Tab-separated table of C-alpha atoms and ligand atoms in Angstrom:
chain	number	residue	atom	x	y	z
A	12	MET	CA	175.531	-36.020	67.359
A	13	ARG	CA	178.764	-34.237	67.531
A	14	THR	CA	180.275	-33.452	70.848
A	15	LEU	CA	183.225	-30.888	71.622
A	16	THR	CA	185.473	-30.741	74.526
A	17	PHE	CA	187.315	-27.567	75.197
A	18	ARG	CA	188.831	-25.279	77.936
A	19	ARG	CA	186.403	-23.395	79.875
A	20	PRO	CA	186.296	-20.308	77.659
A	21	ASP	CA	186.305	-16.437	78.738
A	22	ASP	CA	184.303	-13.638	77.617
A	23	TRP	CA	186.260	-10.596	76.845
A	24	HIS	CA	183.432	-8.079	76.689
A	25	VAL	CA	180.387	-8.119	78.887
A	26	HIS	CA	177.825	-5.488	80.339
A	27	PHE	CA	176.875	-6.806	83.872
A	28	ARG	CA	174.889	-3.481	84.899
A	29	ASP	CA	174.360	-3.198	88.745
A	30	GLY	CA	171.700	-3.658	91.312
A	31	ALA	CA	168.944	-6.241	90.436
A	32	ALA	CA	169.894	-6.360	86.831
A	33	MET	CA	173.255	-7.454	87.760
A	34	ARG	CA	172.059	-10.126	89.896
A	35	ALA	CA	169.749	-11.562	87.195
A	36	VAL	CA	172.295	-11.538	84.386
A	37	VAL	CA	175.629	-12.484	86.119
A	38	PRO	CA	174.615	-16.350	86.623
A	39	TYR	CA	174.066	-16.700	82.724
A	40	THR	CA	177.761	-15.474	82.273
A	41	THR	CA	179.376	-17.275	85.081
A	42	ARG	CA	177.677	-20.892	84.181
A	43	ALA	CA	179.570	-20.648	80.809
A	44	PHE	CA	182.637	-18.476	81.268
A	45	GLY	CA	185.621	-18.520	83.691
A	46	ARG	CA	186.588	-15.203	83.390
A	47	ALA	CA	184.878	-11.850	81.761
A	48	ILE	CA	186.097	-8.356	80.909
A	49	VAL	CA	183.477	-6.057	82.673
A	50	MET	CA	182.441	-3.103	80.846
A	51	PRO	CA	182.323	0.201	83.040
A	52	ASN	CA	179.566	2.117	81.463
A	53	LEU	CA	177.344	2.295	84.596
A	54	THR	CA	175.574	5.613	85.553
A	55	PRO	CA	177.733	7.060	86.996
A	56	PRO	CA	180.603	5.059	84.993
A	57	VAL	CA	183.418	3.457	86.652
A	58	THR	CA	186.093	5.885	85.940
A	59	THR	CA	188.671	5.040	88.636
A	60	THR	CA	190.597	2.386	90.345
A	61	ALA	CA	188.549	2.755	93.684
A	62	LEU	CA	185.163	2.606	91.814
A	63	ALA	CA	186.306	-0.523	89.892
A	64	ALA	CA	187.373	-2.259	93.258
A	65	ALA	CA	183.920	-1.360	94.657
A	66	TYR	CA	182.091	-2.755	91.476
A	67	ARG	CA	184.029	-5.982	91.665
A	68	GLU	CA	183.038	-6.700	95.003
A	69	ARG	CA	179.352	-6.248	94.012
A	70	ILE	CA	179.762	-8.679	91.108
A	71	ARG	CA	181.643	-11.235	93.106
A	72	ALA	CA	178.645	-11.051	95.681
A	73	ALA	CA	176.359	-11.915	92.684
A	74	VAL	CA	178.278	-14.952	91.577
A	75	PRO	CA	176.051	-18.001	92.404
A	76	GLU	CA	177.289	-20.252	95.238
A	77	GLY	CA	179.809	-22.961	93.931
A	78	MET	CA	180.884	-21.093	90.646
A	79	THR	CA	184.388	-20.201	89.949
A	80	PHE	CA	184.400	-16.814	88.126
A	81	THR	CA	186.980	-14.273	88.023
A	82	PRO	CA	185.565	-10.498	87.044
A	83	LEU	CA	188.338	-8.542	85.160
A	84	MET	CA	187.739	-4.892	85.502
A	85	THR	CA	187.962	-1.835	83.267
A	86	ALA	CA	188.088	2.061	83.884
A	87	TYR	CA	185.966	4.180	81.615
A	88	LEU	CA	188.320	6.736	80.022
A	89	THR	CA	187.178	10.440	80.308
A	90	ASP	CA	189.179	13.674	79.321
A	91	GLY	CA	189.803	14.166	83.232
A	92	SER	CA	191.095	10.578	83.676
A	93	ASP	CA	194.174	10.728	86.068
A	94	PRO	CA	197.283	8.623	84.581
A	95	THR	CA	198.713	7.853	87.836
A	96	ASP	CA	195.393	6.290	89.543
A	97	ILE	CA	194.797	4.189	86.118
A	98	VAL	CA	198.336	2.803	85.875
A	99	SER	CA	198.548	2.097	89.514
A	100	GLY	CA	195.127	0.310	89.360
A	101	PHE	CA	196.802	-1.764	86.746
A	102	GLY	CA	199.834	-2.537	88.662
A	103	ASP	CA	197.708	-3.411	91.758
A	104	GLY	CA	195.824	-5.999	89.815
A	105	VAL	CA	192.439	-4.151	90.265
A	106	LEU	CA	192.115	-2.926	86.766
A	107	THR	CA	192.866	-5.121	83.362
A	108	ALA	CA	192.264	-2.599	80.937
A	109	VAL	CA	190.834	0.953	80.090
A	110	LYS	CA	187.643	1.503	77.892
A	111	LEU	CA	187.504	4.164	75.338
A	112	TYR	CA	184.072	5.265	74.451
A	113	PRO	CA	183.874	8.404	71.977
A	114	ALA	CA	181.431	10.749	73.627
A	115	HIS	CA	178.059	9.838	72.772
A	116	ALA	CA	178.665	6.784	70.515
A	117	THR	CA	176.480	4.200	72.369
A	118	THR	CA	174.734	3.547	75.898
A	119	ASN	CA	176.109	5.734	78.746
A	120	SER	CA	178.782	7.244	76.714
A	121	GLN	CA	178.029	10.888	77.366
A	122	PHE	CA	181.053	11.004	79.624
A	123	GLY	CA	183.238	9.623	76.962
A	124	VAL	CA	186.392	11.020	75.371
A	125	THR	CA	185.866	14.126	73.261
A	126	SER	CA	189.279	14.031	71.331
A	127	MET	CA	192.350	11.758	71.367
A	128	ALA	CA	194.486	14.896	72.270
A	129	ALA	CA	192.702	15.023	75.602
A	130	VAL	CA	193.663	11.648	76.946
A	131	ALA	CA	197.129	11.464	75.321
A	132	LYS	CA	198.980	11.409	78.655
A	133	VAL	CA	196.812	8.425	80.048
A	134	LEU	CA	197.504	6.601	76.838
A	135	ALA	CA	201.298	7.123	77.177
A	136	ALA	CA	201.312	5.780	80.593
A	137	MET	CA	199.352	2.975	79.703
A	138	GLU	CA	201.647	2.254	76.827
A	139	LYS	CA	204.531	2.345	79.162
A	140	ALA	CA	202.949	-0.076	81.701
A	141	GLY	CA	201.670	-2.346	78.994
A	142	MET	CA	198.050	-1.861	79.837
A	143	PRO	CA	195.492	-2.517	77.015
A	144	LEU	CA	193.203	-0.013	75.769
A	145	LEU	CA	189.747	-1.361	74.806
A	146	VAL	CA	187.961	0.687	72.027
A	147	HIS	CA	184.623	1.180	71.036
A	148	GLY	CA	185.293	1.945	67.368
A	149	GLU	CA	182.790	4.409	65.828
A	150	VAL	CA	183.052	8.097	65.054
A	151	THR	CA	179.861	9.839	66.339
A	152	ARG	CA	179.695	12.915	63.922
A	153	THR	CA	175.747	12.801	63.171
A	154	GLU	CA	176.659	13.249	59.390
A	155	VAL	CA	178.383	10.032	59.038
A	156	ASP	CA	175.873	7.334	58.213
A	157	VAL	CA	175.351	4.831	61.004
A	158	PHE	CA	176.590	1.748	58.960
A	159	ASP	CA	179.846	3.547	58.124
A	160	ARG	CA	180.855	4.818	61.660
A	161	GLU	CA	183.222	1.937	62.243
A	162	ALA	CA	185.114	2.050	59.080
A	163	ARG	CA	185.296	5.881	59.535
A	164	PHE	CA	186.710	5.144	62.899
A	165	VAL	CA	189.308	2.810	61.452
A	166	GLU	CA	190.813	5.332	59.055
A	167	GLU	CA	190.219	8.536	61.031
A	168	VAL	CA	191.028	7.685	64.662
A	169	LEU	CA	192.364	4.185	64.969
A	170	ALA	CA	195.257	4.422	62.228
A	171	PRO	CA	196.492	7.742	63.712
A	172	LEU	CA	196.498	6.289	67.312
A	173	LEU	CA	198.212	3.358	66.307
A	174	ALA	CA	201.067	5.533	64.887
A	175	ASP	CA	201.149	7.883	67.699
A	176	PHE	CA	201.520	5.010	70.368
A	177	PRO	CA	203.634	2.537	68.603
A	178	ALA	CA	203.710	0.203	71.615
A	179	LEU	CA	199.981	0.530	72.991
A	180	LYS	CA	198.028	-2.672	73.273
A	181	ILE	CA	194.725	-2.208	71.801
A	182	VAL	CA	191.440	-4.242	71.186
A	183	LEU	CA	188.872	-3.205	68.672
A	184	GLU	CA	186.001	-4.568	70.315
A	185	HIS	CA	182.912	-5.983	68.752
A	186	VAL	CA	184.544	-5.979	65.201
A	187	THR	CA	181.661	-5.505	62.636
A	188	THR	CA	183.382	-4.641	59.262
A	189	ALA	CA	185.883	-5.995	56.849
A	190	GLU	CA	187.962	-2.665	57.518
A	191	GLY	CA	187.998	-3.631	61.448
A	192	VAL	CA	189.398	-7.200	60.547
A	193	ALA	CA	191.784	-5.671	58.338
A	194	ILE	CA	193.344	-3.239	60.799
A	195	VAL	CA	193.436	-5.779	63.452
A	196	ARG	CA	195.300	-8.341	61.257
A	197	GLU	CA	197.684	-5.708	60.012
A	198	ASN	CA	198.876	-4.792	63.543
A	199	ALA	CA	198.332	-8.298	65.153
A	200	SER	CA	201.855	-8.025	67.040
A	201	ARG	CA	199.862	-5.680	69.445
A	202	MET	CA	196.319	-5.723	68.461
A	203	ALA	CA	193.329	-7.750	68.853
A	204	GLY	CA	189.559	-7.675	67.691
A	205	THR	CA	186.579	-9.304	69.609
A	206	MET	CA	183.643	-10.719	67.790
A	207	THR	CA	179.875	-11.227	69.050
A	208	PRO	CA	177.536	-13.583	68.310
A	209	GLN	CA	175.266	-11.576	66.464
A	210	HIS	CA	177.739	-9.809	63.949
A	211	LEU	CA	178.879	-13.582	63.239
A	212	LEU	CA	175.395	-14.839	62.832
A	213	PHE	CA	173.291	-11.970	61.202
A	214	ASP	CA	173.483	-9.322	58.630
A	215	ARG	CA	171.417	-5.854	58.839
A	216	ASN	CA	168.441	-7.387	56.983
A	217	GLU	CA	167.686	-9.357	60.399
A	218	ILE	CA	166.868	-6.064	61.960
A	219	PHE	CA	163.865	-5.764	59.556
A	220	ARG	CA	163.108	-9.320	58.898
A	221	GLY	CA	159.181	-9.454	58.741
A	222	GLY	CA	158.867	-6.139	60.656
A	223	ILE	CA	161.359	-4.239	62.905
A	224	ARG	CA	162.922	-6.325	65.649
A	225	PRO	CA	164.384	-4.021	68.242
A	226	HIS	CA	166.126	-7.062	70.075
A	227	MET	CA	168.654	-7.063	67.165
A	228	TYR	CA	169.514	-3.525	67.316
A	229	CYS	CA	172.765	-3.059	68.906
A	230	LEU	CA	175.947	-0.669	68.206
A	231	PRO	CA	177.916	-1.089	66.369
A	232	ILE	CA	174.827	-1.801	64.253
A	233	LEU	CA	174.637	-5.177	62.224
A	234	LYS	CA	176.342	-4.596	58.655
A	235	ARG	CA	175.879	-6.106	55.170
A	236	SER	CA	176.426	-9.740	54.455
A	237	THR	CA	179.910	-9.260	53.087
A	238	HIS	CA	181.291	-8.068	56.461
A	239	LYS	CA	179.586	-10.732	58.220
A	240	GLN	CA	181.511	-13.228	55.749
A	241	ALA	CA	184.781	-11.450	56.633
A	242	LEU	CA	184.145	-11.597	60.321
A	243	ARG	CA	183.257	-15.359	59.999
A	244	ALA	CA	186.338	-16.176	57.955
A	245	ALA	CA	188.710	-14.278	60.693
A	246	ALA	CA	187.020	-15.891	63.726
A	247	THR	CA	187.276	-19.287	62.375
A	248	SER	CA	190.830	-18.793	60.978
A	249	GLY	CA	192.401	-19.701	64.348
A	250	GLU	CA	194.513	-16.357	64.208
A	251	SER	CA	195.599	-15.467	67.451
A	252	CYS	CA	194.308	-11.892	67.102
A	253	PHE	CA	190.565	-12.725	66.975
A	254	PHE	CA	188.571	-13.822	69.948
A	255	LEU	CA	185.491	-14.259	71.790
A	256	GLY	CA	183.832	-11.162	73.420
A	257	THR	CA	179.920	-11.405	73.403
A	258	ASP	CA	179.192	-7.648	74.127
A	259	THR	CA	175.994	-9.025	76.067
A	260	ALA	CA	174.215	-5.838	76.739
A	261	PRO	CA	170.843	-6.521	78.679
A	262	HIS	CA	168.186	-3.714	78.659
A	263	LEU	CA	164.742	-4.247	80.196
A	264	ARG	CA	162.089	-5.399	77.450
A	265	HIS	CA	160.163	-2.180	77.726
A	266	LEU	CA	163.221	-0.115	76.917
A	267	LYS	CA	163.971	-2.079	73.797
A	268	GLU	CA	160.274	-2.206	72.642
A	269	ASN	CA	159.987	1.465	72.564
A	270	ALA	CA	159.619	4.179	70.283
A	271	CYS	CA	163.237	4.959	71.014
A	272	GLY	CA	164.718	1.669	71.903
A	273	CYS	CA	168.134	1.097	73.675
A	274	ALA	CA	170.961	-0.611	71.680
A	275	GLY	CA	172.233	-3.846	73.157
A	276	VAL	CA	171.761	-7.659	72.411
A	277	PHE	CA	171.458	-9.885	75.644
A	278	SER	CA	173.383	-12.982	74.617
A	279	ALA	CA	174.762	-14.310	77.826
A	280	PRO	CA	172.193	-17.203	77.913
A	281	THR	CA	172.956	-18.439	74.488
A	282	ALA	CA	176.274	-17.240	73.446
A	283	ILE	CA	178.128	-20.449	73.379
A	284	GLU	CA	175.455	-21.979	71.505
A	285	ALA	CA	175.410	-19.102	68.928
A	286	TYR	CA	179.258	-19.288	68.298
A	287	LEU	CA	179.061	-23.156	67.991
A	288	LYS	CA	176.630	-22.663	65.183
A	289	VAL	CA	178.930	-20.516	63.257
A	290	PHE	CA	181.853	-22.780	63.625
A	291	ALA	CA	179.948	-25.751	63.169
A	292	GLU	CA	178.391	-23.953	59.727
A	293	GLU	CA	181.843	-22.950	58.772
A	294	ASN	CA	183.273	-26.698	59.441
A	295	ALA	CA	185.742	-25.136	62.028
A	296	LEU	CA	184.779	-26.712	65.358
A	297	ASP	CA	188.557	-27.758	65.343
A	298	ARG	CA	189.312	-24.064	65.746
A	299	PHE	CA	186.781	-23.089	68.239
A	300	GLU	CA	188.839	-23.391	71.364
A	301	ALA	CA	191.260	-21.151	69.980
A	302	PHE	CA	188.623	-18.435	69.482
A	303	ALA	CA	186.935	-19.199	72.730
A	304	SER	CA	189.415	-19.944	75.132
A	305	LEU	CA	193.011	-19.610	74.159
A	306	ASN	CA	193.639	-16.472	72.206
A	307	GLY	CA	192.169	-14.201	74.785
A	308	PRO	CA	194.056	-15.109	77.692
A	309	ALA	CA	197.377	-15.165	75.344
A	310	PHE	CA	196.832	-11.467	74.439
A	311	TYR	CA	196.161	-10.440	77.978
A	312	GLY	CA	199.067	-12.395	79.278
A	313	LEU	CA	197.025	-14.732	81.348
A	314	PRO	CA	197.052	-18.620	81.456
A	315	ALA	CA	194.120	-20.469	79.610
A	316	ASN	CA	191.647	-21.964	81.830
A	317	ASP	CA	192.539	-25.627	83.072
A	318	GLU	CA	189.027	-26.997	83.490
A	319	ARG	CA	187.444	-28.925	80.343
A	320	VAL	CA	183.808	-28.615	79.362
A	321	THR	CA	181.776	-30.447	76.703
A	322	TRP	CA	179.083	-29.459	74.628
A	323	VAL	CA	176.805	-31.733	72.673
A	324	GLU	CA	174.919	-31.000	69.484
A	325	GLN	CA	171.496	-31.277	71.007
A	326	PRO	CA	168.448	-29.093	70.742
A	327	ARG	CA	167.531	-26.942	73.648
A	328	LEU	CA	164.528	-24.712	73.950
A	329	VAL	CA	165.502	-21.230	75.270
A	330	ALA	CA	163.284	-19.593	77.741
A	331	GLU	CA	161.277	-16.512	76.651
A	332	ALA	CA	162.556	-13.860	79.066
A	333	VAL	CA	164.765	-13.486	82.320
A	334	GLU	CA	163.203	-11.749	85.125
A	335	VAL	CA	164.806	-8.712	86.949
A	336	GLU	CA	163.313	-8.503	90.329
A	337	GLY	CA	161.028	-5.743	90.548
A	338	GLN	CA	161.772	-4.239	87.207
A	339	GLY	CA	160.587	-6.382	84.450
A	340	GLU	CA	162.075	-8.796	82.120
A	341	ILE	CA	165.115	-9.063	79.693
A	342	VAL	CA	164.845	-10.629	76.351
A	343	SER	CA	167.948	-12.709	75.033
A	344	LEU	CA	169.238	-13.767	71.901
A	345	PHE	CA	167.187	-16.870	70.718
A	346	ALA	CA	164.552	-16.323	73.436
A	347	GLY	CA	161.704	-18.614	72.769
A	348	GLU	CA	163.722	-20.507	69.989
A	349	THR	CA	165.392	-23.562	69.931
A	350	VAL	CA	169.328	-23.644	69.700
A	351	GLY	CA	171.478	-26.603	68.283
A	352	TRP	CA	173.952	-26.952	71.331
A	353	SER	CA	173.609	-27.657	74.795
A	354	PRO	CA	176.000	-28.341	77.503
A	355	ALA	CA	176.580	-31.880	78.573
A	356	THR	CA	175.533	-32.962	81.898
A	357	ALA	CA	178.277	-34.328	83.692
B	404	NCD	C1	175.968	-1.495	75.011
B	404	NCD	C2	175.412	-1.136	76.173
B	404	NCD	O1	173.884	-1.491	76.176
B	404	NCD	O2	175.982	-0.696	77.198
B	404	NCD	N1	175.056	-1.548	73.795
B	404	NCD	C3	175.601	-2.063	72.654
B	404	NCD	O3	174.562	-2.109	71.519
B	404	NCD	N2	176.523	-2.805	72.587
B	404	NCD	C4	177.190	-0.536	74.789
B	404	NCD	C5	178.152	-0.611	73.744
B	404	NCD	O4	179.126	-1.936	73.901
B	404	NCD	O5	178.364	-0.262	72.552
B	405	ZN	ZN1	179.762	-3.282	74.736
């Protein structure tokens, strides 16, 4: 039985939601991760420093007693974002980054950016301040095939953005394609890419294995196997431009198992287990700490966590669902299945 000890990891992309759902999901992240970048796509979205500060307080109140956890906040970029507010929020330590959702790309992105020209002033101010831009990298034109949206974004939006703002720090979030991996690598001096458990573990066939599986539907959608191979090679390479970001995205069961189901995989309860499976299969457990605990903080200019955690290659049965008080339940990645790794009990 293998064991692995590494610095406490961080999750550089989470959706905590709000209210009862937030209180139900936050403990799954805080038990495994020291810090997390919190996505701002609430309704209404977290668009200003003041809204982010208030949301941070609600998250802190949901952290279980005795856990040390730091939520790192983001502001939702809109055509009307105020550069002064965004950059002063960064300077004050309330905001860590800005999130770009192309309008209508994904869950609660209807207030997102309609064109890069509309946000040029904010991006210029961020570039000057050294504030990172986190990008949901998909074009949204309906004529573009859903499986091609990331590759088209890389070519049509991201490449020009990198050229127009040569010092802007950019994270291509939830990278799902070989094209995404390539542009991150080419710009590694000021770019990074996060990777989710599901895109490292599965290809698009998983959505249709034996019937339609709504819990495997997320955006960007799972891609073909060649892309998964490119992601696995990048994640396990140890290269500092690739790091962990689960994109854990909880939705109530009835909104997933629905004629028009929501996008998002709730991976927080089994994320470390899932990533460890990938690294074990790739014989790269020695590079797990770089991906999970070192490369992210280095990109953000933060120290790595001091605390060490130990995981054991020991099977564990995952609960069928997580209860949200008064609302229903959420089904996680590997719900009702056995995962191969468990946290060691001290
Ligand atoms: C996310 C959500 O539900 O908020 N969904 C998803 O499929 N990943 C939004 C996002 O990150 O695209
Ligand atoms: Zn997300």
